Amino acid sequence: MAVCVAVIAKENYPLYIRSVPTENELKFHYMVHTSLDVVDEKISAMGKALVDQRELYLGLLYPTEDYKVYGYVTNSRVKFVMVVDSSNTALRDNEIRSMFRKLHNSYTDVMCNPFYNPGDRIQSRTFDSMVTSMMIQVC
Amino acid sequence: MADAVLFEFLHTEMVAELWARDPDPGPGGQKMNLSVLEGMGFRVGQALGERLPREMLAFREELDVLKFLCKDLWVAVFQKQMDSLRTNHQGTYVLQDNSFPLLIRMASGLQYLEEAPKFLAFTCGLLRGTLSTLGVKSLVTASVAALPTCKFQVVIQKS
């Protein structure tokens, strides 16, 4: 269960960011912002290394004492960043991958919506409800 | 099988509708219609650029993106692959289709050569939109020497 989910555009500004409302939201925004550097580093490392496999899932970006941050980048250089609670014991890698796949599918649906202009903030209710289903139920 | 035909009919109607409504037959009105078509193709290309490469691995270089256009995009939209891709290795690519599905119903040869650009504008926009989602800024123009063979020239803009 994620604590914070963010969708960041190619130009590194947020298209959508939502966190569990109990915590100080600014802290999560800051974490997502710092994780962007790690994402960029991984992307450029992928470009330089002569690796055949270029995966979209970036894996664990960096762990802090309370939280772990995971990243995923699409072919259109849109980044998804997810912050999960460390105390939530061993969310398996597969589960994180499937959460990112759901995010990617919903994002693609938003993109195909003719009323959505690429580059705007995401205001789709379907996307919202999909993200809610992925986040912790606190109250 | 019927899906391809639906898009062809829709496209024909789009072109016909734009030209029927326009009272200004001069080059100004013509250009606006062409840009409207190109704009539509651009938005569709942006959405396709997001949806089609979904299960694929990340693209490593520009040539991979162009190959994706020629194979996967063309197959998804027109049920066939692009016939040839040439490049001068300096940012210009020429994609040639020897039997372009939107032109093949019209004529085979030189008849209707002046009308052909109207039917290529949407596809130029489509290519430009898909390229733009995949991170490549470009300029796409189309040229027809003899129906139904047409060439799309993609010039990558280095910013």
mmCIF file with all atom_site columns, N, CA and C in Angstrom, chain A residues 10 51-56 74-77 101 104-105 107-109 111-114 116 118, chain B residues 43 46-61 131-136:
data_model
loop_
_atom_site.group_PDB
_atom_site.id
_atom_site.type_symbol
_atom_site.label_atom_id
_atom_site.label_alt_id
_atom_site.label_comp_id
_atom_site.label_asym_id
_atom_site.label_entity_id
_atom_site.label_seq_id
_atom_site.pdbx_PDB_ins_code
_atom_site.Cartn_x
_atom_site.Cartn_y
_atom_site.Cartn_z
_atom_site.occupancy
_atom_site.B_iso_or_equiv
_atom_site.pdbx_formal_charge
_atom_site.auth_seq_id
_atom_site.auth_comp_id
_atom_site.auth_asym_id
_atom_site.auth_atom_id
_atom_site.pdbx_PDB_model_num
ATOM 1   N N  . LYS A 1 10  ? 7.744  14.739 -18.495 1.00 0.00 ? 10  LYS A N  1
ATOM 2   C CA . LYS A 1 10  ? 9.060  14.687 -19.111 1.00 0.00 ? 10  LYS A CA 1
ATOM 3   C C  . LYS A 1 10  ? 9.920  15.866 -18.678 1.00 0.00 ? 10  LYS A C  1
ATOM 4   N N  . VAL A 1 51  ? 23.751 -2.159 -22.229 1.00 0.00 ? 51  VAL A N  1
ATOM 5   C CA . VAL A 1 51  ? 22.940 -3.284 -21.757 1.00 0.00 ? 51  VAL A CA 1
ATOM 6   C C  . VAL A 1 51  ? 21.849 -3.546 -22.763 1.00 0.00 ? 51  VAL A C  1
ATOM 7   N N  . ASP A 1 52  ? 21.613 -4.792 -23.044 1.00 0.00 ? 52  ASP A N  1
ATOM 8   C CA . ASP A 1 52  ? 20.562 -5.114 -24.005 1.00 0.00 ? 52  ASP A CA 1
ATOM 9   C C  . ASP A 1 52  ? 19.176 -4.850 -23.432 1.00 0.00 ? 52  ASP A C  1
ATOM 10  N N  . GLN A 1 53  ? 18.986 -5.271 -22.209 1.00 0.00 ? 53  GLN A N  1
ATOM 11  C CA . GLN A 1 53  ? 17.681 -5.108 -21.578 1.00 0.00 ? 53  GLN A CA 1
ATOM 12  C C  . GLN A 1 53  ? 17.528 -3.702 -21.049 1.00 0.00 ? 53  GLN A C  1
ATOM 13  N N  . ARG A 1 54  ? 16.512 -3.013 -21.505 1.00 0.00 ? 54  ARG A N  1
ATOM 14  C CA . ARG A 1 54  ? 16.254 -1.708 -20.906 1.00 0.00 ? 54  ARG A CA 1
ATOM 15  C C  . ARG A 1 54  ? 14.869 -1.777 -20.307 1.00 0.00 ? 54  ARG A C  1
ATOM 16  N N  . GLU A 1 55  ? 14.826 -1.866 -19.016 1.00 0.00 ? 55  GLU A N  1
ATOM 17  C CA . GLU A 1 55  ? 13.538 -2.043 -18.355 1.00 0.00 ? 55  GLU A CA 1
ATOM 18  C C  . GLU A 1 55  ? 12.888 -0.717 -18.045 1.00 0.00 ? 55  GLU A C  1
ATOM 19  N N  . LEU A 1 56  ? 11.572 -0.750 -17.940 1.00 0.00 ? 56  LEU A N  1
ATOM 20  C CA . LEU A 1 56  ? 10.865 0.468  -17.578 1.00 0.00 ? 56  LEU A CA 1
ATOM 21  C C  . LEU A 1 56  ? 10.810 0.630  -16.067 1.00 0.00 ? 56  LEU A C  1
ATOM 22  N N  . THR A 1 74  ? 8.307  5.652  -18.241 1.00 0.00 ? 74  THR A N  1
ATOM 23  C CA . THR A 1 74  ? 7.693  5.141  -19.454 1.00 0.00 ? 74  THR A CA 1
ATOM 24  C C  . THR A 1 74  ? 8.542  5.523  -20.656 1.00 0.00 ? 74  THR A C  1
ATOM 25  N N  . ASN A 1 75  ? 8.141  5.000  -21.819 1.00 0.00 ? 75  ASN A N  1
ATOM 26  C CA . ASN A 1 75  ? 8.878  5.323  -23.035 1.00 0.00 ? 75  ASN A CA 1
ATOM 27  C C  . ASN A 1 75  ? 8.767  6.787  -23.407 1.00 0.00 ? 75  ASN A C  1
ATOM 28  N N  . SER A 1 76  ? 7.738  7.456  -22.879 1.00 0.00 ? 76  SER A N  1
ATOM 29  C CA . SER A 1 76  ? 7.607  8.867  -23.185 1.00 0.00 ? 76  SER A CA 1
ATOM 30  C C  . SER A 1 76  ? 8.235  9.709  -22.081 1.00 0.00 ? 76  SER A C  1
ATOM 31  N N  . ARG A 1 77  ? 9.102  9.077  -21.281 1.00 0.00 ? 77  ARG A N  1
ATOM 32  C CA . ARG A 1 77  ? 9.856  9.788  -20.241 1.00 0.00 ? 77  ARG A CA 1
ATOM 33  C C  . ARG A 1 77  ? 8.954  10.412 -19.186 1.00 0.00 ? 77  ARG A C  1
ATOM 34  N N  . ARG A 1 101 ? 2.217  -1.093 -13.086 1.00 0.00 ? 101 ARG A N  1
ATOM 35  C CA . ARG A 1 101 ? 1.567  -1.420 -14.346 1.00 0.00 ? 101 ARG A CA 1
ATOM 36  C C  . ARG A 1 101 ? 0.163  -0.831 -14.368 1.00 0.00 ? 101 ARG A C  1
ATOM 37  N N  . HIS A 1 104 ? 0.464  2.808  -15.037 1.00 0.00 ? 104 HIS A N  1
ATOM 38  C CA . HIS A 1 104 ? 0.786  3.079  -16.433 1.00 0.00 ? 104 HIS A CA 1
ATOM 39  C C  . HIS A 1 104 ? -0.447 2.931  -17.308 1.00 0.00 ? 104 HIS A C  1
ATOM 40  N N  . ASN A 1 105 ? -1.240 1.878  -17.052 1.00 0.00 ? 105 ASN A N  1
ATOM 41  C CA . ASN A 1 105 ? -2.458 1.685  -17.839 1.00 0.00 ? 105 ASN A CA 1
ATOM 42  C C  . ASN A 1 105 ? -3.425 2.846  -17.643 1.00 0.00 ? 105 ASN A C  1
ATOM 43  N N  . TYR A 1 107 ? -2.672 5.869  -16.723 1.00 0.00 ? 107 TYR A N  1
ATOM 44  C CA . TYR A 1 107 ? -2.116 7.077  -17.326 1.00 0.00 ? 107 TYR A CA 1
ATOM 45  C C  . TYR A 1 107 ? -2.346 7.072  -18.832 1.00 0.00 ? 107 TYR A C  1
ATOM 46  N N  . THR A 1 108 ? -2.187 5.894  -19.456 1.00 0.00 ? 108 THR A N  1
ATOM 47  C CA . THR A 1 108 ? -2.434 5.791  -20.897 1.00 0.00 ? 108 THR A CA 1
ATOM 48  C C  . THR A 1 108 ? -3.878 6.134  -21.206 1.00 0.00 ? 108 THR A C  1
ATOM 49  N N  . ASP A 1 109 ? -4.806 5.671  -20.346 1.00 0.00 ? 109 ASP A N  1
ATOM 50  C CA . ASP A 1 109 ? -6.205 6.009  -20.574 1.00 0.00 ? 109 ASP A CA 1
ATOM 51  C C  . ASP A 1 109 ? -6.435 7.501  -20.478 1.00 0.00 ? 109 ASP A C  1
ATOM 52  N N  . MET A 1 111 ? -4.292 9.817  -21.150 1.00 0.00 ? 111 MET A N  1
ATOM 53  C CA . MET A 1 111 ? -3.695 10.400 -22.347 1.00 0.00 ? 111 MET A CA 1
ATOM 54  C C  . MET A 1 111 ? -4.625 10.288 -23.550 1.00 0.00 ? 111 MET A C  1
ATOM 55  N N  . CYS A 1 112 ? -5.369 9.178  -23.634 1.00 0.00 ? 112 CYS A N  1
ATOM 56  C CA . CYS A 1 112 ? -6.231 8.965  -24.787 1.00 0.00 ? 112 CYS A CA 1
ATOM 57  C C  . CYS A 1 112 ? -7.537 9.722  -24.679 1.00 0.00 ? 112 CYS A C  1
ATOM 58  N N  . ASN A 1 113 ? -7.797 10.332 -23.533 1.00 0.00 ? 113 ASN A N  1
ATOM 59  C CA . ASN A 1 113 ? -9.019 11.086 -23.355 1.00 0.00 ? 113 ASN A CA 1
ATOM 60  C C  . ASN A 1 113 ? -8.917 12.371 -24.173 1.00 0.00 ? 113 ASN A C  1
ATOM 61  N N  . PRO A 1 114 ? -9.838 12.602 -25.132 1.00 0.00 ? 114 PRO A N  1
ATOM 62  C CA . PRO A 1 114 ? -9.702 13.781 -25.997 1.00 0.00 ? 114 PRO A CA 1
ATOM 63  C C  . PRO A 1 114 ? -9.870 15.097 -25.251 1.00 0.00 ? 114 PRO A C  1
ATOM 64  N N  . TYR A 1 116 ? -8.388 15.759 -22.517 1.00 0.00 ? 116 TYR A N  1
ATOM 65  C CA . TYR A 1 116 ? -7.194 16.012 -21.732 1.00 0.00 ? 116 TYR A CA 1
ATOM 66  C C  . TYR A 1 116 ? -6.112 16.568 -22.648 1.00 0.00 ? 116 TYR A C  1
ATOM 67  N N  . PRO A 1 118 ? -2.280 17.099 -23.234 1.00 0.00 ? 118 PRO A N  1
ATOM 68  C CA . PRO A 1 118 ? -1.024 16.597 -22.670 1.00 0.00 ? 118 PRO A CA 1
ATOM 69  C C  . PRO A 1 118 ? -0.238 17.730 -22.054 1.00 0.00 ? 118 PRO A C  1
ATOM 70  N N  . ARG B 2 43  ? -2.600 15.103 -32.211 1.00 0.00 ? 43  ARG B N  1
ATOM 71  C CA . ARG B 2 43  ? -3.173 14.675 -30.909 1.00 0.00 ? 43  ARG B CA 1
ATOM 72  C C  . ARG B 2 43  ? -3.337 13.167 -30.878 1.00 0.00 ? 43  ARG B C  1
ATOM 73  N N  . GLN B 2 46  ? -0.028 11.581 -30.322 1.00 0.00 ? 46  GLN B N  1
ATOM 74  C CA . GLN B 2 46  ? 0.435  11.666 -28.936 1.00 0.00 ? 46  GLN B CA 1
ATOM 75  C C  . GLN B 2 46  ? -0.157 10.532 -28.106 1.00 0.00 ? 46  GLN B C  1
ATOM 76  N N  . ALA B 2 47  ? -1.467 10.278 -28.302 1.00 0.00 ? 47  ALA B N  1
ATOM 77  C CA . ALA B 2 47  ? -2.110 9.219  -27.528 1.00 0.00 ? 47  ALA B CA 1
ATOM 78  C C  . ALA B 2 47  ? -1.566 7.851  -27.936 1.00 0.00 ? 47  ALA B C  1
ATOM 79  N N  . LEU B 2 48  ? -1.383 7.648  -29.249 1.00 0.00 ? 48  LEU B N  1
ATOM 80  C CA . LEU B 2 48  ? -0.857 6.360  -29.713 1.00 0.00 ? 48  LEU B CA 1
ATOM 81  C C  . LEU B 2 48  ? 0.561  6.147  -29.218 1.00 0.00 ? 48  LEU B C  1
ATOM 82  N N  . GLY B 2 49  ? 1.338  7.220  -29.165 1.00 0.00 ? 49  GLY B N  1
ATOM 83  C CA . GLY B 2 49  ? 2.718  7.118  -28.704 1.00 0.00 ? 49  GLY B CA 1
ATOM 84  C C  . GLY B 2 49  ? 2.795  6.688  -27.259 1.00 0.00 ? 49  GLY B C  1
ATOM 85  N N  . GLU B 2 50  ? 1.717  6.921  -26.531 1.00 0.00 ? 50  GLU B N  1
ATOM 86  C CA . GLU B 2 50  ? 1.668  6.491  -25.143 1.00 0.00 ? 50  GLU B CA 1
ATOM 87  C C  . GLU B 2 50  ? 1.192  5.052  -25.045 1.00 0.00 ? 50  GLU B C  1
ATOM 88  N N  . ARG B 2 51  ? 0.214  4.696  -25.876 1.00 0.00 ? 51  ARG B N  1
ATOM 89  C CA . ARG B 2 51  ? -0.435 3.399  -25.731 1.00 0.00 ? 51  ARG B CA 1
ATOM 90  C C  . ARG B 2 51  ? 0.325  2.264  -26.399 1.00 0.00 ? 51  ARG B C  1
ATOM 91  N N  . LEU B 2 52  ? 0.870  2.497  -27.577 1.00 0.00 ? 52  LEU B N  1
ATOM 92  C CA . LEU B 2 52  ? 1.464  1.379  -28.311 1.00 0.00 ? 52  LEU B CA 1
ATOM 93  C C  . LEU B 2 52  ? 2.731  0.804  -27.706 1.00 0.00 ? 52  LEU B C  1
ATOM 94  N N  . PRO B 2 53  ? 3.712  1.645  -27.285 1.00 0.00 ? 53  PRO B N  1
ATOM 95  C CA . PRO B 2 53  ? 4.958  1.030  -26.806 1.00 0.00 ? 53  PRO B CA 1
ATOM 96  C C  . PRO B 2 53  ? 4.859  0.485  -25.398 1.00 0.00 ? 53  PRO B C  1
ATOM 97  N N  . ARG B 2 54  ? 3.667  0.271  -24.881 1.00 0.00 ? 54  ARG B N  1
ATOM 98  C CA . ARG B 2 54  ? 3.527  0.011  -23.455 1.00 0.00 ? 54  ARG B CA 1
ATOM 99  C C  . ARG B 2 54  ? 4.314  -1.184 -22.968 1.00 0.00 ? 54  ARG B C  1
ATOM 100 N N  . GLU B 2 55  ? 4.200  -2.312 -23.680 1.00 0.00 ? 55  GLU B N  1
ATOM 101 C CA . GLU B 2 55  ? 4.890  -3.495 -23.155 1.00 0.00 ? 55  GLU B CA 1
ATOM 102 C C  . GLU B 2 55  ? 6.313  -3.590 -23.666 1.00 0.00 ? 55  GLU B C  1
ATOM 103 N N  . MET B 2 56  ? 6.754  -2.603 -24.445 1.00 0.00 ? 56  MET B N  1
ATOM 104 C CA . MET B 2 56  ? 8.079  -2.710 -25.027 1.00 0.00 ? 56  MET B CA 1
ATOM 105 C C  . MET B 2 56  ? 9.124  -2.156 -24.088 1.00 0.00 ? 56  MET B C  1
ATOM 106 N N  . LEU B 2 57  ? 10.349 -2.564 -24.317 1.00 0.00 ? 57  LEU B N  1
ATOM 107 C CA . LEU B 2 57  ? 11.449 -2.035 -23.516 1.00 0.00 ? 57  LEU B CA 1
ATOM 108 C C  . LEU B 2 57  ? 11.752 -0.619 -23.977 1.00 0.00 ? 57  LEU B C  1
ATOM 109 N N  . ALA B 2 58  ? 12.469 0.090  -23.166 1.00 0.00 ? 58  ALA B N  1
ATOM 110 C CA . ALA B 2 58  ? 12.765 1.479  -23.494 1.00 0.00 ? 58  ALA B CA 1
ATOM 111 C C  . ALA B 2 58  ? 13.575 1.566  -24.780 1.00 0.00 ? 58  ALA B C  1
ATOM 112 N N  . PHE B 2 59  ? 13.352 2.627  -25.555 1.00 0.00 ? 59  PHE B N  1
ATOM 113 C CA . PHE B 2 59  ? 14.080 2.789  -26.806 1.00 0.00 ? 59  PHE B CA 1
ATOM 114 C C  . PHE B 2 59  ? 15.488 3.273  -26.526 1.00 0.00 ? 59  PHE B C  1
ATOM 115 N N  . ARG B 2 60  ? 16.413 2.717  -27.258 1.00 0.00 ? 60  ARG B N  1
ATOM 116 C CA . ARG B 2 60  ? 17.791 3.086  -26.953 1.00 0.00 ? 60  ARG B CA 1
ATOM 117 C C  . ARG B 2 60  ? 18.252 4.289  -27.756 1.00 0.00 ? 60  ARG B C  1
ATOM 118 N N  . GLU B 2 61  ? 17.785 4.442  -28.989 1.00 0.00 ? 61  GLU B N  1
ATOM 119 C CA . GLU B 2 61  ? 18.245 5.573  -29.785 1.00 0.00 ? 61  GLU B CA 1
ATOM 120 C C  . GLU B 2 61  ? 17.179 5.927  -30.813 1.00 0.00 ? 61  GLU B C  1
ATOM 121 N N  . LEU B 2 131 ? 6.125  10.877 -32.544 1.00 0.00 ? 131 LEU B N  1
ATOM 122 C CA . LEU B 2 131 ? 7.526  11.209 -32.293 1.00 0.00 ? 131 LEU B CA 1
ATOM 123 C C  . LEU B 2 131 ? 7.652  12.141 -31.109 1.00 0.00 ? 131 LEU B C  1
ATOM 124 N N  . SER B 2 132 ? 6.712  13.092 -31.011 1.00 0.00 ? 132 SER B N  1
ATOM 125 C CA . SER B 2 132 ? 6.831  14.054 -29.919 1.00 0.00 ? 132 SER B CA 1
ATOM 126 C C  . SER B 2 132 ? 6.619  13.395 -28.564 1.00 0.00 ? 132 SER B C  1
ATOM 127 N N  . THR B 2 133 ? 5.698  12.443 -28.444 1.00 0.00 ? 133 THR B N  1
ATOM 128 C CA . THR B 2 133 ? 5.536  11.755 -27.154 1.00 0.00 ? 133 THR B CA 1
ATOM 129 C C  . THR B 2 133 ? 6.763  10.962 -26.821 1.00 0.00 ? 133 THR B C  1
ATOM 130 N N  . LEU B 2 134 ? 7.419  10.413 -27.851 1.00 0.00 ? 134 LEU B N  1
ATOM 131 C CA . LEU B 2 134 ? 8.592  9.599  -27.577 1.00 0.00 ? 134 LEU B CA 1
ATOM 132 C C  . LEU B 2 134 ? 9.841  10.438 -27.447 1.00 0.00 ? 134 LEU B C  1
ATOM 133 N N  . GLY B 2 135 ? 9.669  11.762 -27.411 1.00 0.00 ? 135 GLY B N  1
ATOM 134 C CA . GLY B 2 135 ? 10.798 12.620 -27.071 1.00 0.00 ? 135 GLY B CA 1
ATOM 135 C C  . GLY B 2 135 ? 11.576 13.152 -28.252 1.00 0.00 ? 135 GLY B C  1
ATOM 136 N N  . VAL B 2 136 ? 11.040 13.045 -29.458 1.00 0.00 ? 136 VAL B N  1
ATOM 137 C CA . VAL B 2 136 ? 11.785 13.504 -30.636 1.00 0.00 ? 136 VAL B CA 1
ATOM 138 C C  . VAL B 2 136 ? 11.008 14.641 -31.280 1.00 0.00 ? 136 VAL B C  1
#
